[in-house]
PDB file of C-alpha atoms in Angstrom:
ATOM      1  CA  UNK A  30       0.664  14.186  -9.112  1.00 47.00           C
ATOM      2  CA  UNK A  31       3.080  14.654  -6.289  1.00 48.00           C
ATOM      3  CA  UNK A  32       1.954  15.212  -2.796  1.00 48.00           C
ATOM      4  CA  UNK A  33       4.750  16.020  -0.474  1.00 48.00           C
ATOM      5  CA  UNK A  34       4.290  15.949   3.387  1.00 52.00           C
ATOM      6  CA  UNK A  35       6.542  16.659   6.106  1.00 55.00           C
ATOM      7  CA  UNK A  36       5.085  15.483   9.436  1.00 54.00           C
ATOM      8  CA  UNK A  37       7.074  16.376  12.635  1.00 58.00           C
ATOM      9  CA  UNK A  38      10.289  15.612  14.234  1.00 64.00           C
ATOM     10  CA  UNK A  39       9.760  11.887  14.832  1.00 83.00           C
ATOM     11  CA  UNK A  40       7.899  11.227  11.277  1.00 93.00           C
ATOM     12  CA  UNK A  41       8.483  12.439   7.751  1.00 95.00           C
ATOM     13  CA  UNK A  42       6.651  11.191   4.769  1.00 97.00           C
ATOM     14  CA  UNK A  43       6.114  11.852   1.081  1.00 97.00           C
ATOM     15  CA  UNK A  44       3.230  10.449  -1.228  1.00 98.00           C
ATOM     16  CA  UNK A  45       2.602  10.385  -4.970  1.00 98.00           C
ATOM     17  CA  UNK A  46      -0.356   9.025  -7.079  1.00 98.00           C
ATOM     18  CA  UNK A  47      -0.272   9.301 -10.962  1.00 97.00           C
ATOM     19  CA  UNK A  48      -2.652   7.707 -13.569  1.00 96.00           C
ATOM     20  CA  UNK A  49       0.248   6.514 -15.705  1.00 96.00           C
ATOM     21  CA  UNK A  50      -0.946   5.953 -19.442  1.00 95.00           C
ATOM     22  CA  UNK A  51      -4.280   5.156 -18.264  1.00 94.00           C
ATOM     23  CA  UNK A  52      -7.481   7.513 -18.790  1.00 92.00           C
ATOM     24  CA  UNK A  53      -8.188   7.756 -15.103  1.00 93.00           C
ATOM     25  CA  UNK A  54      -6.641   7.010 -11.661  1.00 96.00           C
ATOM     26  CA  UNK A  55      -8.196   4.241  -9.692  1.00 97.00           C
ATOM     27  CA  UNK A  56      -5.722   4.439  -6.822  1.00 98.00           C
ATOM     28  CA  UNK A  57      -6.439   6.315  -3.689  1.00 98.00           C
ATOM     29  CA  UNK A  58      -4.006   7.470  -1.000  1.00 98.00           C
ATOM     30  CA  UNK A  59      -4.431   9.251   2.358  1.00 97.00           C
ATOM     31  CA  UNK A  60      -3.043  10.000   5.684  1.00 96.00           C
ATOM     32  CA  UNK A  61      -3.996  11.597   8.898  1.00 95.00           C
ATOM     33  CA  UNK A  62      -2.185  12.536  12.109  1.00 93.00           C
ATOM     34  CA  UNK A  63      -3.762  12.611  15.535  1.00 91.00           C
ATOM     35  CA  UNK A  64      -1.586  13.646  18.486  1.00 87.00           C
ATOM     36  CA  UNK A  65       1.324  11.129  18.326  1.00 87.00           C
ATOM     37  CA  UNK A  66      -0.280   8.589  15.972  1.00 92.00           C
ATOM     38  CA  UNK A  67      -0.163   8.460  12.215  1.00 95.00           C
ATOM     39  CA  UNK A  68      -2.245   6.598   9.628  1.00 96.00           C
ATOM     40  CA  UNK A  69      -1.000   6.138   6.119  1.00 98.00           C
ATOM     41  CA  UNK A  70      -3.506   4.527   3.616  1.00 98.00           C
ATOM     42  CA  UNK A  71      -3.280   3.127   0.081  1.00 98.00           C
ATOM     43  CA  UNK A  72      -5.938   1.467  -1.988  1.00 98.00           C
ATOM     44  CA  UNK A  73      -5.876   0.265  -5.750  1.00 98.00           C
ATOM     45  CA  UNK A  74      -9.513   0.028  -7.283  1.00 97.00           C
ATOM     46  CA  UNK A  75     -10.906  -2.357  -9.881  1.00 94.00           C
ATOM     47  CA  UNK A  76     -14.082  -2.756 -11.614  1.00 78.00           C
ATOM     48  CA  UNK A  77     -16.118  -1.880 -14.607  1.00 65.00           C
ATOM     49  CA  UNK A  78     -17.708   1.391 -15.724  1.00 64.00           C
ATOM     50  CA  UNK A  79     -14.844   3.325 -14.146  1.00 70.00           C
ATOM     51  CA  UNK A  80     -15.930   2.333 -10.543  1.00 92.00           C
ATOM     52  CA  UNK A  81     -12.551   1.270  -9.411  1.00 95.00           C
ATOM     53  CA  UNK A  82     -11.694   4.602  -8.177  1.00 96.00           C
ATOM     54  CA  UNK A  83     -14.889   4.950  -6.188  1.00 96.00           C
ATOM     55  CA  UNK A  84     -14.086   1.645  -4.497  1.00 97.00           C
ATOM     56  CA  UNK A  85     -10.686   2.927  -3.575  1.00 98.00           C
ATOM     57  CA  UNK A  86     -12.013   6.181  -2.415  1.00 98.00           C
ATOM     58  CA  UNK A  87     -14.506   4.482  -0.212  1.00 98.00           C
ATOM     59  CA  UNK A  88     -12.027   2.362   1.478  1.00 98.00           C
ATOM     60  CA  UNK A  89      -9.655   5.169   2.118  1.00 98.00           C
ATOM     61  CA  UNK A  90     -12.538   7.320   3.570  1.00 98.00           C
ATOM     62  CA  UNK A  91     -13.728   4.693   5.917  1.00 97.00           C
ATOM     63  CA  UNK A  92     -10.175   4.009   7.324  1.00 97.00           C
ATOM     64  CA  UNK A  93      -9.778   7.589   7.925  1.00 96.00           C
ATOM     65  CA  UNK A  94     -13.027   8.292   9.591  1.00 95.00           C
ATOM     66  CA  UNK A  95     -12.128   5.346  11.721  1.00 94.00           C
ATOM     67  CA  UNK A  96      -8.918   6.711  12.665  1.00 95.00           C
ATOM     68  CA  UNK A  97     -10.304  10.231  13.354  1.00 92.00           C
ATOM     69  CA  UNK A  98     -13.342   9.062  15.417  1.00 87.00           C
ATOM     70  CA  UNK A  99     -11.964   5.945  17.295  1.00 70.00           C
ATOM     71  CA  UNK A 100      -9.149   5.286  19.903  1.00 64.00           C
ATOM     72  CA  UNK A 101      -6.051   4.554  17.781  1.00 62.00           C
ATOM     73  CA  UNK A 102      -5.366   1.431  19.741  1.00 70.00           C
ATOM     74  CA  UNK A 103      -4.178  -2.032  18.795  1.00 71.00           C
ATOM     75  CA  UNK A 104      -7.766  -2.923  17.468  1.00 84.00           C
ATOM     76  CA  UNK A 105      -8.024  -0.090  15.082  1.00 92.00           C
ATOM     77  CA  UNK A 106      -6.673  -2.040  11.998  1.00 95.00           C
ATOM     78  CA  UNK A 107      -9.208  -4.812  12.511  1.00 95.00           C
ATOM     79  CA  UNK A 108     -12.114  -2.207  12.702  1.00 94.00           C
ATOM     80  CA  UNK A 109     -10.794  -0.387   9.629  1.00 96.00           C
ATOM     81  CA  UNK A 110     -10.601  -3.300   7.348  1.00 98.00           C
ATOM     82  CA  UNK A 111     -14.163  -4.539   8.412  1.00 97.00           C
ATOM     83  CA  UNK A 112     -15.501  -0.901   8.024  1.00 97.00           C
ATOM     84  CA  UNK A 113     -13.797  -0.459   4.559  1.00 98.00           C
ATOM     85  CA  UNK A 114     -15.234  -3.749   3.464  1.00 98.00           C
ATOM     86  CA  UNK A 115     -18.732  -2.405   4.539  1.00 98.00           C
ATOM     87  CA  UNK A 116     -18.361   0.808   2.779  1.00 98.00           C
ATOM     88  CA  UNK A 117     -17.256  -0.852  -0.460  1.00 97.00           C
ATOM     89  CA  UNK A 118     -20.388  -3.351  -0.330  1.00 97.00           C
ATOM     90  CA  UNK A 119     -22.753  -0.591   0.514  1.00 97.00           C
ATOM     91  CA  UNK A 120     -21.327   1.240  -2.596  1.00 96.00           C
ATOM     92  CA  UNK A 121     -22.177  -1.802  -4.719  1.00 95.00           C
ATOM     93  CA  UNK A 122     -25.592  -2.096  -3.345  1.00 94.00           C
ATOM     94  CA  UNK A 123     -26.427   1.688  -3.925  1.00 94.00           C
ATOM     95  CA  UNK A 124     -25.210   1.722  -7.608  1.00 92.00           C
ATOM     96  CA  UNK A 125     -25.929  -1.208 -10.084  1.00 87.00           C
ATOM     97  CA  UNK A 126     -23.113   0.081 -12.283  1.00 88.00           C
ATOM     98  CA  UNK A 127     -20.630  -0.438  -9.339  1.00 90.00           C
ATOM     99  CA  UNK A 128     -21.723  -4.063  -8.547  1.00 91.00           C
ATOM    100  CA  UNK A 129     -18.400  -5.541  -9.563  1.00 92.00           C
ATOM    101  CA  UNK A 130     -16.242  -2.804  -7.924  1.00 96.00           C
ATOM    102  CA  UNK A 131     -13.543  -3.862  -5.634  1.00 97.00           C
ATOM    103  CA  UNK A 132     -10.139  -2.663  -4.175  1.00 98.00           C
ATOM    104  CA  UNK A 133      -7.006  -3.577  -2.636  1.00 98.00           C
ATOM    105  CA  UNK A 134      -6.141  -1.795   0.626  1.00 98.00           C
ATOM    106  CA  UNK A 135      -2.744  -1.344   2.841  1.00 98.00           C
ATOM    107  CA  UNK A 136      -2.883   0.600   6.201  1.00 98.00           C
ATOM    108  CA  UNK A 137       0.088   1.442   8.137  1.00 98.00           C
ATOM    109  CA  UNK A 138      -0.546   2.659  11.933  1.00 96.00           C
ATOM    110  CA  UNK A 139       2.163   4.320  13.532  1.00 95.00           C
ATOM    111  CA  UNK A 140       1.659   4.999  17.337  1.00 92.00           C
ATOM    112  CA  UNK A 141       3.688   6.749  19.830  1.00 89.00           C
ATOM    113  CA  UNK A 142       5.763   3.585  20.514  1.00 91.00           C
ATOM    114  CA  UNK A 143       4.878   1.031  17.853  1.00 93.00           C
ATOM    115  CA  UNK A 144       4.124   0.412  14.069  1.00 96.00           C
ATOM    116  CA  UNK A 145       1.734  -2.040  12.687  1.00 96.00           C
ATOM    117  CA  UNK A 146       0.152  -2.442   9.252  1.00 98.00           C
ATOM    118  CA  UNK A 147      -2.427  -4.683   7.448  1.00 98.00           C
ATOM    119  CA  UNK A 148      -3.232  -5.542   3.896  1.00 98.00           C
ATOM    120  CA  UNK A 149      -5.524  -7.245   1.451  1.00 98.00           C
ATOM    121  CA  UNK A 150      -4.810  -7.798  -2.218  1.00 98.00           C
ATOM    122  CA  UNK A 151      -1.496  -7.091  -4.064  1.00 98.00           C
ATOM    123  CA  UNK A 152      -0.678  -3.586  -2.984  1.00 98.00           C
ATOM    124  CA  UNK A 153       2.333  -3.877  -0.916  1.00 98.00           C
ATOM    125  CA  UNK A 154       4.124  -2.546   2.156  1.00 99.00           C
ATOM    126  CA  UNK A 155       7.880  -2.860   2.487  1.00 98.00           C
ATOM    127  CA  UNK A 156       9.558  -2.339   5.851  1.00 98.00           C
ATOM    128  CA  UNK A 157      13.389  -1.400   6.051  1.00 98.00           C
ATOM    129  CA  UNK A 158      15.440  -1.091   9.308  1.00 97.00           C
ATOM    130  CA  UNK A 159      18.820   0.899   8.976  1.00 94.00           C
ATOM    131  CA  UNK A 160      18.433   0.955   5.141  1.00 95.00           C
ATOM    132  CA  UNK A 161      18.034  -2.691   4.799  1.00 97.00           C
ATOM    133  CA  UNK A 162      14.773  -4.493   3.616  1.00 98.00           C
ATOM    134  CA  UNK A 163      13.460  -6.574   6.537  1.00 97.00           C
ATOM    135  CA  UNK A 164      10.008  -7.839   5.207  1.00 97.00           C
ATOM    136  CA  UNK A 165       7.289  -7.031   2.871  1.00 98.00           C
ATOM    137  CA  UNK A 166       3.635  -8.138   2.742  1.00 98.00           C
ATOM    138  CA  UNK A 167       2.754 -11.236   0.675  1.00 97.00           C
ATOM    139  CA  UNK A 168       0.335 -10.536  -2.227  1.00 98.00           C
ATOM    140  CA  UNK A 169      -3.173 -12.233  -2.206  1.00 97.00           C
ATOM    141  CA  UNK A 170      -2.507 -13.279  -5.813  1.00 96.00           C
ATOM    142  CA  UNK A 171      -2.186 -16.302  -8.098  1.00 97.00           C
ATOM    143  CA  UNK A 172       1.520 -15.744  -8.604  1.00 96.00           C
ATOM    144  CA  UNK A 173       2.335 -15.179  -4.833  1.00 97.00           C
ATOM    145  CA  UNK A 174       0.458 -18.440  -4.242  1.00 95.00           C
ATOM    146  CA  UNK A 175       2.618 -20.167  -7.030  1.00 96.00           C
ATOM    147  CA  UNK A 176       5.794 -19.010  -5.275  1.00 93.00           C
ATOM    148  CA  UNK A 177       4.595 -20.236  -1.912  1.00 94.00           C
ATOM    149  CA  UNK A 178       4.068 -23.826  -3.243  1.00 95.00           C
ATOM    150  CA  UNK A 179       7.411 -23.640  -5.100  1.00 95.00           C
ATOM    151  CA  UNK A 180       6.138 -23.610  -8.814  1.00 95.00           C
ATOM    152  CA  UNK A 181       7.736 -20.373  -9.589  1.00 95.00           C
ATOM    153  CA  UNK A 182      10.449 -18.009  -8.033  1.00 93.00           C
ATOM    154  CA  UNK A 183       9.721 -14.756  -6.346  1.00 90.00           C
ATOM    155  CA  UNK A 184      11.357 -12.731  -9.090  1.00 89.00           C
ATOM    156  CA  UNK A 185       8.902 -14.102 -11.631  1.00 94.00           C
ATOM    157  CA  UNK A 186       5.830 -12.595 -10.076  1.00 96.00           C
ATOM    158  CA  UNK A 187       6.624  -9.175 -11.719  1.00 94.00           C
ATOM    159  CA  UNK A 188       6.170 -10.732 -15.299  1.00 90.00           C
ATOM    160  CA  UNK A 189       3.620 -13.583 -14.687  1.00 95.00           C
ATOM    161  CA  UNK A 190       0.619 -13.522 -17.012  1.00 93.00           C
ATOM    162  CA  UNK A 191      -1.791 -14.148 -14.011  1.00 93.00           C
ATOM    163  CA  UNK A 192      -0.183 -11.319 -11.885  1.00 88.00           C
ATOM    164  CA  UNK A 193      -3.410  -9.446 -11.915  1.00 89.00           C
ATOM    165  CA  UNK A 194      -5.587 -12.282 -10.772  1.00 94.00           C
ATOM    166  CA  UNK A 195      -6.297 -11.497  -7.063  1.00 96.00           C
ATOM    167  CA  UNK A 196      -7.426 -13.959  -4.443  1.00 96.00           C
ATOM    168  CA  UNK A 197      -8.546 -11.600  -1.843  1.00 96.00           C
ATOM    169  CA  UNK A 198      -9.773  -8.012  -2.178  1.00 97.00           C
ATOM    170  CA  UNK A 199     -12.361  -5.552  -0.613  1.00 97.00           C
ATOM    171  CA  UNK A 200     -15.795  -5.829  -2.136  1.00 96.00           C
ATOM    172  CA  UNK A 201     -15.855  -9.567  -2.537  1.00 94.00           C
ATOM    173  CA  UNK A 202     -18.921 -11.515  -1.155  1.00 93.00           C
ATOM    174  CA  UNK A 203     -17.470 -13.497   1.819  1.00 93.00           C
ATOM    175  CA  UNK A 204     -18.467 -14.905   5.147  1.00 90.00           C
ATOM    176  CA  UNK A 205     -15.026 -13.795   6.812  1.00 92.00           C
ATOM    177  CA  UNK A 206     -12.945 -11.011   5.263  1.00 96.00           C
ATOM    178  CA  UNK A 207      -9.319 -12.521   4.973  1.00 95.00           C
ATOM    179  CA  UNK A 208      -7.119  -9.542   5.260  1.00 98.00           C
ATOM    180  CA  UNK A 209      -3.673  -9.896   7.144  1.00 97.00           C
ATOM    181  CA  UNK A 210      -2.277  -7.937  10.001  1.00 97.00           C
ATOM    182  CA  UNK A 211       1.417  -7.711  10.901  1.00 97.00           C
ATOM    183  CA  UNK A 212       2.925  -8.376  14.340  1.00 96.00           C
ATOM    184  CA  UNK A 213       3.311  -5.245  16.337  1.00 95.00           C
ATOM    185  CA  UNK A 214       6.819  -3.567  15.529  1.00 96.00           C
ATOM    186  CA  UNK A 215       8.499  -1.329  18.162  1.00 95.00           C
ATOM    187  CA  UNK A 216       9.972   1.813  17.088  1.00 92.00           C
ATOM    188  CA  UNK A 217      13.759   1.466  16.813  1.00 88.00           C
ATOM    189  CA  UNK A 218      16.536   2.932  14.884  1.00 80.00           C
ATOM    190  CA  UNK A 219      15.974   4.397  11.552  1.00 89.00           C
ATOM    191  CA  UNK A 220      12.810   2.829  10.233  1.00 97.00           C
ATOM    192  CA  UNK A 221      11.513   3.340   6.623  1.00 98.00           C
ATOM    193  CA  UNK A 222       8.237   2.180   4.922  1.00 98.00           C
ATOM    194  CA  UNK A 223       7.176   2.073   1.481  1.00 99.00           C
ATOM    195  CA  UNK A 224       3.578   1.525   0.671  1.00 99.00           C
ATOM    196  CA  UNK A 225       2.806   1.129  -2.987  1.00 98.00           C
ATOM    197  CA  UNK A 226       0.391  -0.072  -5.746  1.00 98.00           C
ATOM    198  CA  UNK A 227       1.372  -2.897  -8.224  1.00 97.00           C
ATOM    199  CA  UNK A 228       1.803  -0.268 -10.891  1.00 97.00           C
ATOM    200  CA  UNK A 229       4.801   0.937  -8.814  1.00 98.00           C
ATOM    201  CA  UNK A 230       6.489  -2.100  -7.357  1.00 98.00           C
ATOM    202  CA  UNK A 231       6.169  -4.156 -10.704  1.00 97.00           C
ATOM    203  CA  UNK A 232       8.689  -1.550 -12.157  1.00 98.00           C
ATOM    204  CA  UNK A 233      11.349  -1.563  -9.421  1.00 98.00           C
ATOM    205  CA  UNK A 234      13.116  -4.147  -7.854  1.00 97.00           C
ATOM    206  CA  UNK A 235      13.831  -4.449  -4.220  1.00 98.00           C
ATOM    207  CA  UNK A 236      17.516  -3.807  -4.517  1.00 98.00           C
ATOM    208  CA  UNK A 237      16.833  -0.591  -6.201  1.00 98.00           C
ATOM    209  CA  UNK A 238      14.465   0.495  -3.283  1.00 98.00           C
ATOM    210  CA  UNK A 239      17.377  -0.271  -0.966  1.00 98.00           C
ATOM    211  CA  UNK A 240      19.979   1.512  -2.940  1.00 98.00           C
ATOM    212  CA  UNK A 241      17.936   4.565  -3.399  1.00 98.00           C
ATOM    213  CA  UNK A 242      17.000   4.493   0.431  1.00 98.00           C
ATOM    214  CA  UNK A 243      20.563   4.433   1.218  1.00 98.00           C
ATOM    215  CA  UNK A 244      21.412   7.367  -1.047  1.00 98.00           C
ATOM    216  CA  UNK A 245      18.496   9.554   0.296  1.00 98.00           C
ATOM    217  CA  UNK A 246      18.433  12.364   2.934  1.00 96.00           C
ATOM    218  CA  UNK A 247      14.731  12.135   3.421  1.00 95.00           C
ATOM    219  CA  UNK A 248      11.512  10.287   2.102  1.00 97.00           C
ATOM    220  CA  UNK A 249      10.739  12.919  -0.490  1.00 96.00           C
ATOM    221  CA  UNK A 250      14.260  12.299  -2.095  1.00 97.00           C
ATOM    222  CA  UNK A 251      13.763   8.560  -1.699  1.00 98.00           C
ATOM    223  CA  UNK A 252      10.420   8.499  -3.382  1.00 98.00           C
ATOM    224  CA  UNK A 253      11.751  10.920  -6.284  1.00 98.00           C
ATOM    225  CA  UNK A 254      14.610   8.458  -7.074  1.00 98.00           C
ATOM    226  CA  UNK A 255      12.264   5.514  -6.973  1.00 98.00           C
ATOM    227  CA  UNK A 256       9.728   7.225  -9.310  1.00 98.00           C
ATOM    228  CA  UNK A 257      12.567   8.031 -11.752  1.00 98.00           C
ATOM    229  CA  UNK A 258      13.412   4.297 -12.012  1.00 98.00           C
ATOM    230  CA  UNK A 259       9.589   3.534 -12.310  1.00 98.00           C
ATOM    231  CA  UNK A 260       9.212   5.925 -15.230  1.00 98.00           C
ATOM    232  CA  UNK A 261      12.445   4.651 -16.815  1.00 98.00           C
ATOM    233  CA  UNK A 262      11.275   1.015 -16.849  1.00 98.00           C
ATOM    234  CA  UNK A 263       7.737   1.851 -17.659  1.00 97.00           C
ATOM    235  CA  UNK A 264       8.930   3.901 -20.839  1.00 96.00           C
ATOM    236  CA  UNK A 265       7.022   2.887 -24.047  1.00 95.00           C
ATOM    237  CA  UNK A 266       4.526   0.625 -22.222  1.00 95.00           C
ATOM    238  CA  UNK A 267       0.863   0.885 -21.198  1.00 94.00           C
ATOM    239  CA  UNK A 268       1.691   2.115 -17.695  1.00 97.00           C
ATOM    240  CA  UNK A 269      -0.825   1.327 -15.016  1.00 96.00           C
ATOM    241  CA  UNK A 270      -1.669   3.857 -12.427  1.00 97.00           C
ATOM    242  CA  UNK A 271       1.067   4.024  -9.708  1.00 98.00           C
ATOM    243  CA  UNK A 272       0.911   5.236  -6.244  1.00 98.00           C
ATOM    244  CA  UNK A 273       3.291   5.198  -3.399  1.00 98.00           C
ATOM    245  CA  UNK A 274       3.856   6.635   0.224  1.00 98.00           C
ATOM    246  CA  UNK A 275       7.347   6.763   1.795  1.00 98.00           C
ATOM    247  CA  UNK A 276       7.431   7.006   5.447  1.00 98.00           C
ATOM    248  CA  UNK A 277      10.632   7.578   7.676  1.00 97.00           C
ATOM    249  CA  UNK A 278      10.610   7.459  11.503  1.00 94.00           C
ATOM    250  CA  UNK A 279      13.330   9.054  13.639  1.00 85.00           C
TER     251      UNK A 279
END
């Protein structure tokens, strides 16, 4: 499924979500615009009895409701992750079959003069400035931890046998929710953001993200070019759900 959106003169975006070779899609994506502010959301659910999709939908819905009903200030991201955690935990309590459902979450908040994002799990946000990759979120996973302590190299994450072992997610019992927020980034130049689930980023390397970004005239073309690479690299495999949101600021 492809969802193409345009935004206005200052923001353009494109979104997609597909079940891959799986029987159902446990990824959820969303966006909302309120005056000069935008909110982009992606969640990748996991859990038995097909409840992963419920967890991801609950998280996206909670963030969207916060964005719509609250002031879109610097505290929005903190509130949204806490409320998404509460929504998933309530979902577990209300349905015994959903007691083990969990989800990753990435939220990008673009205000009138700033950009900021947060994440938990191994869904990622990549930030590009003038078509060059500046930074990406660090996964809350076993392979990412092994990279940080020097046991494996960054490029080994994609093929690591423990790549699906997550250390932090929404829906886990915890005294303190350990999501991560970025610093505030001022709007400047030609900024681009890619938000994606592991089913997407595992099948495309960062240099290909940059190359296709430089060759694109807009986020819809960029996402289409990247999708072609993901499908090519995933051919003849048991492709996971894959979802992505491409956002450009002007």
